[in-house]
Amino acid sequence: MSCQPIKTEKHKKEMMAVQDSMDVLSGKWKITIISSICYYNKRRFSDILNDVSGISNKMLSKELKELEINKLIKRTVLNTQPITVQYELTEHGKSLQTIINNLTDWGIKHRKEIIGNNSEISDHPESQNILAESNI
Amino acid sequence: MSCQPIKTEKHKKEMMAVQDSMDVLSGKWKITIISSICYYNKRRFSDILNDVSGISNKMLSKELKELEINKLIKRTVLNTQPITVQYELTEHGKSLQTIINNLTDWGIKHRKEIIGNNSEISDHPESQNILAESNI
DNA sequence: CCGTATCCCCGGGGATACTG
DNA sequence: CAGTATCCCCGGGGATACGG
């Protein structure tokens, strides 16, 4: 176990890196917004507003701005009447695609997992409510 | 473009899956907590408290409970004096390892990216402050 | 050591209305 | 359509103290 301190150093760096990611990606709607833009390639403000269920225009505007500052998305004003605005991932933003895909796959898997486990615990339909606040 | 509706259906499902993931993983500290447990394999309450800089015992307790309800982590009380509690990933929780690793890699990449872009914009050291609230 | 309970404050964030 | 401004409320979450 003499290698423990070295392992710990490594883990600390890994933890810091995760924190760095979360500084940019946490926030109630960021990941979902990015997913919308990612899957549709180019997406307008009002479209994202629909994609991300529950978000307000105020929050969408705010989070888009933050993502833009962090160079993850690019904002383009189109010469339409009335004006529309298009959002797309930057090259750097596109490096998140893997993560988005993983999260998508995991979401599907998780849904199955939870439903499966619940029916193991009890057959009562009411027990479905146990799944922790999955519909805030 | 007659395939557009089909594509849209697919994207909607993908978006829903991401939302499902985020229902469980969002929350100010969840991902970082999971990372700590993931990298150290088994981790005690007080250790996680140290790993996740800034978190309070109240929040750690709360988020751990939620993760446990969602079957991502397993809680074990050890017969030590005084009592200690150990957390580890469940099998289902381990399926997040890929995502954690990706987030770690991306964090490192992102840090380089932002510093790089900033020095392109300006040589002034003060411009470092532009990086959006990366140290809340 | 591992939490829970209590107090309390601030700001996240919704609803609505307005401008370019 | 895209976004900003204003108002306002509720609960997230910190600090502290205590119990098992």
PDB file of N, CA, C and O in Angstrom, chain A residues 32-77:
ATOM      1  N   THR A  32     -29.303  19.940 -20.867  1.00  0.00           N
ATOM      2  CA  THR A  32     -30.453  19.700 -21.746  1.00  0.00           C
ATOM      3  C   THR A  32     -30.434  20.670 -22.913  1.00  0.00           C
ATOM      4  O   THR A  32     -30.742  20.293 -24.050  1.00  0.00           O
ATOM      5  N   ILE A  33     -30.075  21.911 -22.662  1.00  0.00           N
ATOM      6  CA  ILE A  33     -29.970  22.901 -23.742  1.00  0.00           C
ATOM      7  C   ILE A  33     -28.927  22.454 -24.760  1.00  0.00           C
ATOM      8  O   ILE A  33     -29.173  22.464 -25.964  1.00  0.00           O
ATOM      9  N   ILE A  34     -27.778  22.074 -24.255  1.00  0.00           N
ATOM     10  CA  ILE A  34     -26.710  21.619 -25.148  1.00  0.00           C
ATOM     11  C   ILE A  34     -27.184  20.419 -25.964  1.00  0.00           C
ATOM     12  O   ILE A  34     -26.917  20.333 -27.170  1.00  0.00           O
ATOM     13  N   SER A  35     -27.896  19.521 -25.315  1.00  0.00           N
ATOM     14  CA  SER A  35     -28.397  18.353 -26.027  1.00  0.00           C
ATOM     15  C   SER A  35     -29.302  18.754 -27.176  1.00  0.00           C
ATOM     16  O   SER A  35     -29.208  18.204 -28.280  1.00  0.00           O
ATOM     17  N   SER A  36     -30.182  19.684 -26.913  1.00  0.00           N
ATOM     18  CA  SER A  36     -31.090  20.146 -27.958  1.00  0.00           C
ATOM     19  C   SER A  36     -30.309  20.663 -29.164  1.00  0.00           C
ATOM     20  O   SER A  36     -30.545  20.255 -30.302  1.00  0.00           O
ATOM     21  N   ILE A  37     -29.367  21.538 -28.908  1.00  0.00           N
ATOM     22  CA  ILE A  37     -28.565  22.106 -29.991  1.00  0.00           C
ATOM     23  C   ILE A  37     -27.745  21.025 -30.674  1.00  0.00           C
ATOM     24  O   ILE A  37     -27.605  20.990 -31.893  1.00  0.00           O
ATOM     25  N   CYS A  38     -27.233  20.115 -29.856  1.00  0.00           N
ATOM     26  CA  CYS A  38     -26.384  19.047 -30.376  1.00  0.00           C
ATOM     27  C   CYS A  38     -27.159  18.132 -31.322  1.00  0.00           C
ATOM     28  O   CYS A  38     -26.701  17.835 -32.430  1.00  0.00           O
ATOM     29  N   TYR A  39     -28.341  17.718 -30.916  1.00  0.00           N
ATOM     30  CA  TYR A  39     -29.096  16.755 -31.707  1.00  0.00           C
ATOM     31  C   TYR A  39     -29.686  17.379 -32.965  1.00  0.00           C
ATOM     32  O   TYR A  39     -29.803  16.723 -33.994  1.00  0.00           O
ATOM     33  N   TYR A  40     -30.055  18.645 -32.890  1.00  0.00           N
ATOM     34  CA  TYR A  40     -30.666  19.285 -34.050  1.00  0.00           C
ATOM     35  C   TYR A  40     -29.643  20.025 -34.903  1.00  0.00           C
ATOM     36  O   TYR A  40     -29.997  20.608 -35.921  1.00  0.00           O
ATOM     37  N   ASN A  41     -28.397  20.075 -34.402  1.00  0.00           N
ATOM     38  CA  ASN A  41     -27.321  20.733 -35.138  1.00  0.00           C
ATOM     39  C   ASN A  41     -27.420  22.255 -35.090  1.00  0.00           C
ATOM     40  O   ASN A  41     -26.509  22.916 -34.615  1.00  0.00           O
ATOM     41  N   LYS A  42     -28.487  22.804 -35.626  1.00  0.00           N
ATOM     42  CA  LYS A  42     -28.749  24.232 -35.506  1.00  0.00           C
ATOM     43  C   LYS A  42     -30.150  24.380 -34.938  1.00  0.00           C
ATOM     44  O   LYS A  42     -31.060  23.666 -35.338  1.00  0.00           O
ATOM     45  N   ARG A  43     -30.290  25.329 -34.055  1.00  0.00           N
ATOM     46  CA  ARG A  43     -31.576  25.415 -33.359  1.00  0.00           C
ATOM     47  C   ARG A  43     -31.858  26.858 -32.970  1.00  0.00           C
ATOM     48  O   ARG A  43     -30.974  27.571 -32.524  1.00  0.00           O
ATOM     49  N   ARG A  44     -33.110  27.278 -33.178  1.00  0.00           N
ATOM     50  CA  ARG A  44     -33.472  28.648 -32.846  1.00  0.00           C
ATOM     51  C   ARG A  44     -33.953  28.765 -31.405  1.00  0.00           C
ATOM     52  O   ARG A  44     -34.369  27.774 -30.805  1.00  0.00           O
ATOM     53  N   PHE A  45     -33.914  29.974 -30.912  1.00  0.00           N
ATOM     54  CA  PHE A  45     -34.298  30.262 -29.530  1.00  0.00           C
ATOM     55  C   PHE A  45     -35.628  29.623 -29.166  1.00  0.00           C
ATOM     56  O   PHE A  45     -35.737  28.872 -28.193  1.00  0.00           O
ATOM     57  N   SER A  46     -36.642  29.902 -29.969  1.00  0.00           N
ATOM     58  CA  SER A  46     -37.989  29.419 -29.644  1.00  0.00           C
ATOM     59  C   SER A  46     -38.079  27.895 -29.719  1.00  0.00           C
ATOM     60  O   SER A  46     -38.874  27.288 -29.007  1.00  0.00           O
ATOM     61  N   ASP A  47     -37.271  27.303 -30.580  1.00  0.00           N
ATOM     62  CA  ASP A  47     -37.262  25.846 -30.664  1.00  0.00           C
ATOM     63  C   ASP A  47     -36.718  25.231 -29.377  1.00  0.00           C
ATOM     64  O   ASP A  47     -37.298  24.287 -28.832  1.00  0.00           O
ATOM     65  N   ILE A  48     -35.613  25.786 -28.920  1.00  0.00           N
ATOM     66  CA  ILE A  48     -35.012  25.268 -27.690  1.00  0.00           C
ATOM     67  C   ILE A  48     -35.981  25.447 -26.535  1.00  0.00           C
ATOM     68  O   ILE A  48     -36.119  24.582 -25.670  1.00  0.00           O
ATOM     69  N   LEU A  49     -36.671  26.585 -26.563  1.00  0.00           N
ATOM     70  CA  LEU A  49     -37.686  26.860 -25.538  1.00  0.00           C
ATOM     71  C   LEU A  49     -38.710  25.718 -25.466  1.00  0.00           C
ATOM     72  O   LEU A  49     -39.169  25.344 -24.390  1.00  0.00           O
ATOM     73  N   ASN A  50     -39.042  25.165 -26.621  1.00  0.00           N
ATOM     74  CA  ASN A  50     -39.979  24.039 -26.656  1.00  0.00           C
ATOM     75  C   ASN A  50     -39.317  22.716 -26.283  1.00  0.00           C
ATOM     76  O   ASN A  50     -39.916  21.883 -25.602  1.00  0.00           O
ATOM     77  N   ASP A  51     -38.080  22.538 -26.756  1.00  0.00           N
ATOM     78  CA  ASP A  51     -37.377  21.283 -26.496  1.00  0.00           C
ATOM     79  C   ASP A  51     -37.201  21.038 -25.002  1.00  0.00           C
ATOM     80  O   ASP A  51     -37.404  19.923 -24.516  1.00  0.00           O
ATOM     81  N   VAL A  52     -36.793  22.079 -24.317  1.00  0.00           N
ATOM     82  CA  VAL A  52     -36.472  21.945 -22.899  1.00  0.00           C
ATOM     83  C   VAL A  52     -37.726  22.230 -22.082  1.00  0.00           C
ATOM     84  O   VAL A  52     -38.031  23.373 -21.777  1.00  0.00           O
ATOM     85  N   SER A  53     -38.416  21.181 -21.722  1.00  0.00           N
ATOM     86  CA  SER A  53     -39.725  21.370 -21.088  1.00  0.00           C
ATOM     87  C   SER A  53     -39.583  21.971 -19.704  1.00  0.00           C
ATOM     88  O   SER A  53     -38.835  21.466 -18.868  1.00  0.00           O
ATOM     89  N   GLY A  54     -40.298  23.083 -19.512  1.00  0.00           N
ATOM     90  CA  GLY A  54     -40.313  23.704 -18.193  1.00  0.00           C
ATOM     91  C   GLY A  54     -39.470  24.954 -18.072  1.00  0.00           C
ATOM     92  O   GLY A  54     -39.618  25.721 -17.128  1.00  0.00           O
ATOM     93  N   ILE A  55     -38.582  25.184 -19.016  1.00  0.00           N
ATOM     94  CA  ILE A  55     -37.685  26.335 -18.920  1.00  0.00           C
ATOM     95  C   ILE A  55     -38.423  27.614 -19.302  1.00  0.00           C
ATOM     96  O   ILE A  55     -39.336  27.604 -20.126  1.00  0.00           O
ATOM     97  N   SER A  56     -38.047  28.726 -18.677  1.00  0.00           N
ATOM     98  CA  SER A  56     -38.618  30.031 -19.013  1.00  0.00           C
ATOM     99  C   SER A  56     -37.675  30.759 -19.964  1.00  0.00           C
ATOM    100  O   SER A  56     -36.486  30.468 -20.028  1.00  0.00           O
ATOM    101  N   ASN A  57     -38.217  31.715 -20.695  1.00  0.00           N
ATOM    102  CA  ASN A  57     -37.376  32.455 -21.640  1.00  0.00           C
ATOM    103  C   ASN A  57     -36.230  33.171 -20.931  1.00  0.00           C
ATOM    104  O   ASN A  57     -35.130  33.264 -21.445  1.00  0.00           O
ATOM    105  N   LYS A  58     -36.533  33.641 -19.742  1.00  0.00           N
ATOM    106  CA  LYS A  58     -35.490  34.327 -18.974  1.00  0.00           C
ATOM    107  C   LYS A  58     -34.306  33.410 -18.697  1.00  0.00           C
ATOM    108  O   LYS A  58     -33.151  33.765 -18.933  1.00  0.00           O
ATOM    109  N   MET A  59     -34.589  32.221 -18.217  1.00  0.00           N
ATOM    110  CA  MET A  59     -33.529  31.277 -17.891  1.00  0.00           C
ATOM    111  C   MET A  59     -32.814  30.795 -19.144  1.00  0.00           C
ATOM    112  O   MET A  59     -31.596  30.649 -19.147  1.00  0.00           O
ATOM    113  N   LEU A  60     -33.580  30.557 -20.202  1.00  0.00           N
ATOM    114  CA  LEU A  60     -32.946  30.109 -21.434  1.00  0.00           C
ATOM    115  C   LEU A  60     -31.940  31.152 -21.912  1.00  0.00           C
ATOM    116  O   LEU A  60     -30.793  30.838 -22.223  1.00  0.00           O
ATOM    117  N   SER A  61     -32.387  32.382 -21.924  1.00  0.00           N
ATOM    118  CA  SER A  61     -31.507  33.479 -22.341  1.00  0.00           C
ATOM    119  C   SER A  61     -30.246  33.516 -21.500  1.00  0.00           C
ATOM    120  O   SER A  61     -29.128  33.630 -22.010  1.00  0.00           O
ATOM    121  N   LYS A  62     -30.423  33.397 -20.215  1.00  0.00           N
ATOM    122  CA  LYS A  62     -29.303  33.487 -19.285  1.00  0.00           C
ATOM    123  C   LYS A  62     -28.307  32.346 -19.499  1.00  0.00           C
ATOM    124  O   LYS A  62     -27.099  32.563 -19.607  1.00  0.00           O
ATOM    125  N   GLU A  63     -28.825  31.139 -19.573  1.00  0.00           N
ATOM    126  CA  GLU A  63     -27.931  29.992 -19.683  1.00  0.00           C
ATOM    127  C   GLU A  63     -27.247  29.946 -21.056  1.00  0.00           C
ATOM    128  O   GLU A  63     -26.096  29.559 -21.164  1.00  0.00           O
ATOM    129  N   LEU A  64     -27.971  30.364 -22.093  1.00  0.00           N
ATOM    130  CA  LEU A  64     -27.353  30.426 -23.416  1.00  0.00           C
ATOM    131  C   LEU A  64     -26.172  31.394 -23.394  1.00  0.00           C
ATOM    132  O   LEU A  64     -25.113  31.120 -23.959  1.00  0.00           O
ATOM    133  N   LYS A  65     -26.366  32.512 -22.718  1.00  0.00           N
ATOM    134  CA  LYS A  65     -25.309  33.513 -22.636  1.00  0.00           C
ATOM    135  C   LYS A  65     -24.072  32.936 -21.964  1.00  0.00           C
ATOM    136  O   LYS A  65     -22.942  33.129 -22.436  1.00  0.00           O
ATOM    137  N   GLU A  66     -24.292  32.201 -20.889  1.00  0.00           N
ATOM    138  CA  GLU A  66     -23.172  31.606 -20.167  1.00  0.00           C
ATOM    139  C   GLU A  66     -22.446  30.573 -21.029  1.00  0.00           C
ATOM    140  O   GLU A  66     -21.218  30.499 -21.031  1.00  0.00           O
ATOM    141  N   LEU A  67     -23.235  29.791 -21.752  1.00  0.00           N
ATOM    142  CA  LEU A  67     -22.619  28.781 -22.624  1.00  0.00           C
ATOM    143  C   LEU A  67     -21.807  29.454 -23.727  1.00  0.00           C
ATOM    144  O   LEU A  67     -20.758  28.958 -24.139  1.00  0.00           O
ATOM    145  N   GLU A  68     -22.317  30.588 -24.191  1.00  0.00           N
ATOM    146  CA  GLU A  68     -21.601  31.314 -25.242  1.00  0.00           C
ATOM    147  C   GLU A  68     -20.279  31.877 -24.705  1.00  0.00           C
ATOM    148  O   GLU A  68     -19.241  31.770 -25.356  1.00  0.00           O
ATOM    149  N   ILE A  69     -20.333  32.443 -23.509  1.00  0.00           N
ATOM    150  CA  ILE A  69     -19.127  32.977 -22.879  1.00  0.00           C
ATOM    151  C   ILE A  69     -18.070  31.895 -22.737  1.00  0.00           C
ATOM    152  O   ILE A  69     -16.885  32.139 -22.933  1.00  0.00           O
ATOM    153  N   ASN A  70     -18.521  30.699 -22.434  1.00  0.00           N
ATOM    154  CA  ASN A  70     -17.590  29.591 -22.257  1.00  0.00           C
ATOM    155  C   ASN A  70     -17.237  28.895 -23.578  1.00  0.00           C
ATOM    156  O   ASN A  70     -16.698  27.788 -23.569  1.00  0.00           O
ATOM    157  N   LYS A  71     -17.583  29.534 -24.673  1.00  0.00           N
ATOM    158  CA  LYS A  71     -17.169  29.068 -26.006  1.00  0.00           C
ATOM    159  C   LYS A  71     -17.742  27.704 -26.393  1.00  0.00           C
ATOM    160  O   LYS A  71     -17.143  26.991 -27.191  1.00  0.00           O
ATOM    161  N   LEU A  72     -18.878  27.366 -25.811  1.00  0.00           N
ATOM    162  CA  LEU A  72     -19.453  26.068 -26.144  1.00  0.00           C
ATOM    163  C   LEU A  72     -20.444  26.183 -27.296  1.00  0.00           C
ATOM    164  O   LEU A  72     -20.641  25.230 -28.044  1.00  0.00           O
ATOM    165  N   ILE A  73     -21.075  27.339 -27.420  1.00  0.00           N
ATOM    166  CA  ILE A  73     -22.041  27.532 -28.498  1.00  0.00           C
ATOM    167  C   ILE A  73     -21.773  28.845 -29.228  1.00  0.00           C
ATOM    168  O   ILE A  73     -21.126  29.749 -28.692  1.00  0.00           O
ATOM    169  N   LYS A  74     -22.274  28.912 -30.436  1.00  0.00           N
ATOM    170  CA  LYS A  74     -22.106  30.103 -31.267  1.00  0.00           C
ATOM    171  C   LYS A  74     -23.492  30.659 -31.576  1.00  0.00           C
ATOM    172  O   LYS A  74     -24.421  29.915 -31.888  1.00  0.00           O
ATOM    173  N   ARG A  75     -23.622  31.948 -31.466  1.00  0.00           N
ATOM    174  CA  ARG A  75     -24.901  32.621 -31.663  1.00  0.00           C
ATOM    175  C   ARG A  75     -24.865  33.397 -32.975  1.00  0.00           C
ATOM    176  O   ARG A  75     -23.943  34.164 -33.231  1.00  0.00           O
ATOM    177  N   THR A  76     -25.885  33.186 -33.809  1.00  0.00           N
ATOM    178  CA  THR A  76     -25.933  33.877 -35.094  1.00  0.00           C
ATOM    179  C   THR A  76     -27.298  34.516 -35.298  1.00  0.00           C
ATOM    180  O   THR A  76     -28.324  33.844 -35.205  1.00  0.00           O
ATOM    181  N   VAL A  77     -27.311  35.807 -35.584  1.00  0.00           N
ATOM    182  CA  VAL A  77     -28.560  36.500 -35.876  1.00  0.00           C
ATOM    183  C   VAL A  77     -28.832  36.394 -37.367  1.00  0.00           C
ATOM    184  O   VAL A  77     -27.977  36.732 -38.187  1.00  0.00           O
TER     185      VAL A  77
END
